Coordinates of C-alpha atoms in Angstrom, one line a residue:
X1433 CA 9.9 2.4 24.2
X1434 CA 7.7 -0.9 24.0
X1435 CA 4.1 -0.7 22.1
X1436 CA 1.7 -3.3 22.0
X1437 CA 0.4 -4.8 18.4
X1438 CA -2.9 -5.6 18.0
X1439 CA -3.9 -7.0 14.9
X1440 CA -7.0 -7.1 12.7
X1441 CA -7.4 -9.5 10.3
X1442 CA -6.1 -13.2 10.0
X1443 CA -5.4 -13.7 6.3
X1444 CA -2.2 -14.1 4.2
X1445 CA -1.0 -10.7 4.5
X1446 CA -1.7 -10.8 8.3
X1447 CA 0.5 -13.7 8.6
X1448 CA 3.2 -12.3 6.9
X1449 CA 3.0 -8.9 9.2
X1450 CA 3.1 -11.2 12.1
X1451 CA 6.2 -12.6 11.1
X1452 CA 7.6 -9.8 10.4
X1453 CA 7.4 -8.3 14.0
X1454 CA 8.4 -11.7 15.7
X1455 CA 11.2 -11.5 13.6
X1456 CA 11.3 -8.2 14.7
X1457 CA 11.5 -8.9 18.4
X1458 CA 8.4 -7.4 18.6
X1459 CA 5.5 -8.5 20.9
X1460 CA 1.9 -9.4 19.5
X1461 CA -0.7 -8.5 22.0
X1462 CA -3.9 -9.4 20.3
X1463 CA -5.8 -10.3 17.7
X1464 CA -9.2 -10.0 16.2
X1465 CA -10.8 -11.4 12.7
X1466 CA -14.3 -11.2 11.4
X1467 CA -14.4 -14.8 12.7
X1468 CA -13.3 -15.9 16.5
X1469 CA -12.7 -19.3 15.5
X1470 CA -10.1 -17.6 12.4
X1471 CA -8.4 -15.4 15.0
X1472 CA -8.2 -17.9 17.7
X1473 CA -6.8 -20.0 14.8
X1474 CA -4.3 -17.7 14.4
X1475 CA -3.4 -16.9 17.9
X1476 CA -2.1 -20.5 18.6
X1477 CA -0.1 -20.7 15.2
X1478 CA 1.6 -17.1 16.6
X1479 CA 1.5 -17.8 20.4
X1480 CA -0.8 -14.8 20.8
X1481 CA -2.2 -14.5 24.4
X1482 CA -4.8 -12.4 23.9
X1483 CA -7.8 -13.2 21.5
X1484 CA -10.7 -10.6 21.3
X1485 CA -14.4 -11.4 20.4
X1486 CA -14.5 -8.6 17.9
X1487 CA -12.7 -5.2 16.5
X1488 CA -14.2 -3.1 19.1
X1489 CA -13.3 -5.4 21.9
X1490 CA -9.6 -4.8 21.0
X1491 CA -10.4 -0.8 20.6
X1492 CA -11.8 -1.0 23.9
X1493 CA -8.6 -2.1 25.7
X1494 CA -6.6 0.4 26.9
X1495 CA -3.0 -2.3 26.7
X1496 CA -3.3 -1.6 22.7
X1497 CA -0.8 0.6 21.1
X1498 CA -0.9 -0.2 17.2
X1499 CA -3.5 -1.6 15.6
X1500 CA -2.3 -3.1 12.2
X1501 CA -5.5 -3.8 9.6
X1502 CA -5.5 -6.4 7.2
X1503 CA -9.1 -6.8 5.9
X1504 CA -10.8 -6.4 3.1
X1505 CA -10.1 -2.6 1.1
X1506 CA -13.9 -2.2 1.9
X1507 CA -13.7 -2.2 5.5
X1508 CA -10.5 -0.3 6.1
X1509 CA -12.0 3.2 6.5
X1510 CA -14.6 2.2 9.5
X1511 CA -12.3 -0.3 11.3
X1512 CA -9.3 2.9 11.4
X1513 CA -11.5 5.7 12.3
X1514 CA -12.9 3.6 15.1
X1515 CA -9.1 2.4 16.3
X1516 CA -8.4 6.4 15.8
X1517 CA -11.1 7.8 18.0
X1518 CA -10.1 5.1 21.1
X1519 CA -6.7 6.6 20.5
X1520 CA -4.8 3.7 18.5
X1521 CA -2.2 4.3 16.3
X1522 CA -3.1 2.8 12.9
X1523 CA -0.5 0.9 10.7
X1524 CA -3.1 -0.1 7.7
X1525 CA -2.6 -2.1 4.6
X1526 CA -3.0 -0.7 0.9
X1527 CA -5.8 0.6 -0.5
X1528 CA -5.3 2.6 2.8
X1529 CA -9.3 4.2 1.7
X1530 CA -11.4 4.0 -1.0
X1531 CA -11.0 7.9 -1.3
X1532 CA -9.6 10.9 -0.3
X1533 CA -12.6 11.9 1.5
X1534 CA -12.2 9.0 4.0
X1535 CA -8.4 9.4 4.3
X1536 CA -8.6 13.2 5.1
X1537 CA -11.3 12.7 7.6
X1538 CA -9.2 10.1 9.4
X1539 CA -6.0 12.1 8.9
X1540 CA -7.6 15.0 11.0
X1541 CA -8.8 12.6 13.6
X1542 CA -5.3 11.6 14.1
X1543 CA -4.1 15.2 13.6
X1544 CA -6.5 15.9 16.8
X1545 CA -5.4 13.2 18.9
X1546 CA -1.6 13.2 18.1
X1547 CA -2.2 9.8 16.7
X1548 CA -0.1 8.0 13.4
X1549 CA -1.5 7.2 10.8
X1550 CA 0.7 4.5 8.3
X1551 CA 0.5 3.2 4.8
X1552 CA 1.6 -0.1 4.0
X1553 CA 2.8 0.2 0.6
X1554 CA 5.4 -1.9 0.3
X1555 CA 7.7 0.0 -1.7
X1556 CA 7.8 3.5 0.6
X1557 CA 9.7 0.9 3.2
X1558 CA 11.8 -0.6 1.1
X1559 CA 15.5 0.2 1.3
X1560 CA 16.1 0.2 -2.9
X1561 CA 13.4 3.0 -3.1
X1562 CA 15.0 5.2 -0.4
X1563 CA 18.1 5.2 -1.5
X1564 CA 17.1 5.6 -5.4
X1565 CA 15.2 9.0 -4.1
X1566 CA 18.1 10.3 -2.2
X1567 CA 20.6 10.0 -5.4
X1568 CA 17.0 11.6 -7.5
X1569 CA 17.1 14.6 -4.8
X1570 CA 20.8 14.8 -4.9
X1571 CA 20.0 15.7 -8.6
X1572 CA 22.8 13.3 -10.2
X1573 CA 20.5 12.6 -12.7
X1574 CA 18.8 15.5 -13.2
X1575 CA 15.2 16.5 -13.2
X1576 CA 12.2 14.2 -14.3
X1577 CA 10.7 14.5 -17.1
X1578 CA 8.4 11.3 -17.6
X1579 CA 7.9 8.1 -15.8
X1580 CA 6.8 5.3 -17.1
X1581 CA 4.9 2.2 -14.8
X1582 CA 3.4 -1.2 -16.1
X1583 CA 2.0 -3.5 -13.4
X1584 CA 0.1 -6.6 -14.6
X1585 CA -1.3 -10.0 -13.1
X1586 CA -3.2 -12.4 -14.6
X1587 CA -6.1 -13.6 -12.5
X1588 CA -8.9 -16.1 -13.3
X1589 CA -12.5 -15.0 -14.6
X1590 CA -14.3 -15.5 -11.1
X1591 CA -17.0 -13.1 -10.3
X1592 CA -17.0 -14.4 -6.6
X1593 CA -13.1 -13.1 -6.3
X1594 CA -12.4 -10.6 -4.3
X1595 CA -10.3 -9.3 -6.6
X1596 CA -13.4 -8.3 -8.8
X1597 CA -16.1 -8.1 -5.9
X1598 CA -17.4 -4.3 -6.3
X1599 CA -18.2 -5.4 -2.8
X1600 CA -15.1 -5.9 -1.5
X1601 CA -13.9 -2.7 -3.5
X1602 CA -12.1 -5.2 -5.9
X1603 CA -10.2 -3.7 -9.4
X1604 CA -6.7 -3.1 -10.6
X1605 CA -6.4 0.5 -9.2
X1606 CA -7.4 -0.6 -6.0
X1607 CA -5.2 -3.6 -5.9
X1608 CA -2.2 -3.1 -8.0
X1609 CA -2.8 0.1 -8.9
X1610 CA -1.3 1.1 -5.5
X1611 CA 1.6 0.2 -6.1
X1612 CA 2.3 2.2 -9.7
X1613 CA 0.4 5.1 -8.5
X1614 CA 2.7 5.2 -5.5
X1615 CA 5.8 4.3 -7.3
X1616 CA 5.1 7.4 -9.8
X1617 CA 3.9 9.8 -7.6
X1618 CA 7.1 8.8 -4.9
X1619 CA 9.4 10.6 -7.9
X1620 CA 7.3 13.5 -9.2
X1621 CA 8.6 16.6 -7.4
X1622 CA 4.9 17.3 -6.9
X1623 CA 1.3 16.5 -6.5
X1624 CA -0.3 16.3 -10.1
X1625 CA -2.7 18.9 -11.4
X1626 CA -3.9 17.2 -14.2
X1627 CA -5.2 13.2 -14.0
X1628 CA -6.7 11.6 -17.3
X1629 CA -8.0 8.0 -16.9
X1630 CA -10.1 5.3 -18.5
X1631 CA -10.5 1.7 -18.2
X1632 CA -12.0 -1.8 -19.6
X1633 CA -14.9 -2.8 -16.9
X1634 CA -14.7 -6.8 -15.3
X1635 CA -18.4 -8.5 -16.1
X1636 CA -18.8 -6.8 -12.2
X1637 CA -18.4 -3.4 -13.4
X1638 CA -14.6 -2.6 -11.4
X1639 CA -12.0 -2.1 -13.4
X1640 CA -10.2 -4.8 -14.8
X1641 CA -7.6 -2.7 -16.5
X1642 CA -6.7 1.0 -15.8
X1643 CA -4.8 3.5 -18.0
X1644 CA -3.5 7.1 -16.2
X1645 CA -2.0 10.0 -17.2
X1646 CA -0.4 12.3 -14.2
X1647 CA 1.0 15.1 -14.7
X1648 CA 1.8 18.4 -12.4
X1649 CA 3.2 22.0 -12.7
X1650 CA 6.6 21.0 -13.2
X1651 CA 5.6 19.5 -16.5
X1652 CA 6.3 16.1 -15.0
X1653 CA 4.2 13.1 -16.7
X1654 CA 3.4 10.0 -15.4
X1655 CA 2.0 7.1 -17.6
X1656 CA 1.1 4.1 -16.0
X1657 CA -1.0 0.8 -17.3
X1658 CA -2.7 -1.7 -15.0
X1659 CA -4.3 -5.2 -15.5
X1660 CA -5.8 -7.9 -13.7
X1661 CA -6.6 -10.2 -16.7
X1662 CA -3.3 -10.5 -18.5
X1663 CA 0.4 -11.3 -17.2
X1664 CA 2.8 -8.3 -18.1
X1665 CA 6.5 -7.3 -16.6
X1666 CA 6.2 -5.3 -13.2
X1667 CA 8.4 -2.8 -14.8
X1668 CA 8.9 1.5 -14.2
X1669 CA 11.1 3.8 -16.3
X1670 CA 12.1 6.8 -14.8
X1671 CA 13.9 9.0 -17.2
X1672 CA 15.6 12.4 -16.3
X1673 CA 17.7 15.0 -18.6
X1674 CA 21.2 16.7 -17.7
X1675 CA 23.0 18.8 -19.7
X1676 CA 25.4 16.0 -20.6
X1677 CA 23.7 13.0 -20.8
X1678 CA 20.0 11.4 -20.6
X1679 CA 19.0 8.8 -17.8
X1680 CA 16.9 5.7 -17.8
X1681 CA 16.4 4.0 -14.2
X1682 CA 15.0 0.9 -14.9
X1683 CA 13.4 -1.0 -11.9
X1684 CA 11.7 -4.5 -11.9
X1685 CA 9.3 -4.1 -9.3
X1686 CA 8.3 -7.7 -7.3
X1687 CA 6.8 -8.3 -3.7
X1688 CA 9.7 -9.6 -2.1
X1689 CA 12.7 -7.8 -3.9
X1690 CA 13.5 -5.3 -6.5
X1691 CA 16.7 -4.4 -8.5
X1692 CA 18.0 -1.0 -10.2
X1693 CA 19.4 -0.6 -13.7
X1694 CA 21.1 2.9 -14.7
X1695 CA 21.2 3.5 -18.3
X1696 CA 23.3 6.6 -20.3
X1697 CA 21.7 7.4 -23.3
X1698 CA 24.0 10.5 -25.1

């Protein structure tokens, strides 16, 4: 079955998706950017026929399957509640919200509708992580018992940045923080009943680095350490118990590719 792609948003990350599905084989229909003259920019460099004035414009036509959204963390939750209710499929980048409250109220949405609603953390599409899973719920290493996630970039002091623009919903967990949360929560065997946190504030008041704590009823724990102002190894431990032997999985985690490391430790 065909679907038409629309897209919203024309930065880096919307460039990537684009090429992505031409690679694909996969028609673009439209686009639309909080700028005209930025989506008919990228329109030409993609050989997009179909250019709208605004977000609603694309909502509005009834050719639009998919609507992918690349903006700004901020605006995600009014640009896929709108796509939802004229009956678009939403693919959206991460931080899919800013909360749960705006997720579940777009999860019923699509729930009434029949609509899909997608993530785009990069890791839950990634071959690596779906196998790893499978061999975790084969058990052949055994049951969790604590995970361990560092994820770490170093960017400069710039209050302007979205990055650290409460405006923009900027700050590690937002950002990065994805990604770890994800990661940790992808191998507990279920949702955790217990979340500690705290963090060191950015001169804009988001968080510029994050500690958590998860843990749930199977006595699972998940520690993970975030950071926006300091370069660290994008790095998870997974370590599980047998009766034989102990198990570290070591993963490097990285945009573009990721590797596994199995370690006995008797």
């Amino acid at each position: 079955m065909h679907y038409n792609w629309g897209i919203v948003g024309s930065g880096w990350i919307a460039h990537d998706m684009a090429n992505a599905l031409i690679q694909e084989g996969v028609g673009i229909y439209g686009v639309a950017s909080g700028h005209l003259s930025s989506a008919k920019k990228f329109s030409e460099e993609f050989s997009i026929e179909h250019v709208y004035e605004n977000y609603q414009a694309m909502f509005e036509d009834e050719n639009i399957d998919i609507v992918y959204i690349a903006t700004p963390h901020n605006s995600h939750y009014e640009i896929m509640k709108d796509a939802l209710l004229h009956n678009k499929h939403v693919f959206c980048e991460k931080a899919i919200t800013l909360n749960s409250v705006e997720l579940n109220e777009c999860v019923e949405i699509a729930k009434e509708r029949h609509l899909v609603i997608s993530d785009g953390v990069t890791l839950f599409h990634m071959p690596l992580f779906k196998a790893i899973q499978k061999r975790v719920l084969s058990n052949e290493f055994g049951p969790v018992k604590m995970i361990q996630v560092n994820f770490g970039s170093f960017k400069e002091y710039d209050v302007n940045n979205r990055f650290f623009n409460p405006n923009l919903a900027g700050g590690a967990l937002l950002d990065i923080g994805v990604y770890a949360v994800s990661f940790a929560r992808w191998f507990m065997s279920s949702k955790p009943t217990t979340v500690l946190t705290t963090m060191t504030p950015f001169g804009t008041g988001v968080d510029e680095s994050s500690g958590i704590l998860l843990q749930n009823k199977g006595i699972e724990i998940a520690m993970i350490s975030l950071t926006m102002r300091a370069k660290q190894p994008k790095e998870a431990l997974w370590l599980a118990k047998t009766d034989i032997l102990g198990c570290i999985i070591f993963l490097e985690l990285k945009r573009r590719q990721s590797h596994i490391q199995v370690m006995d430790i008797r």
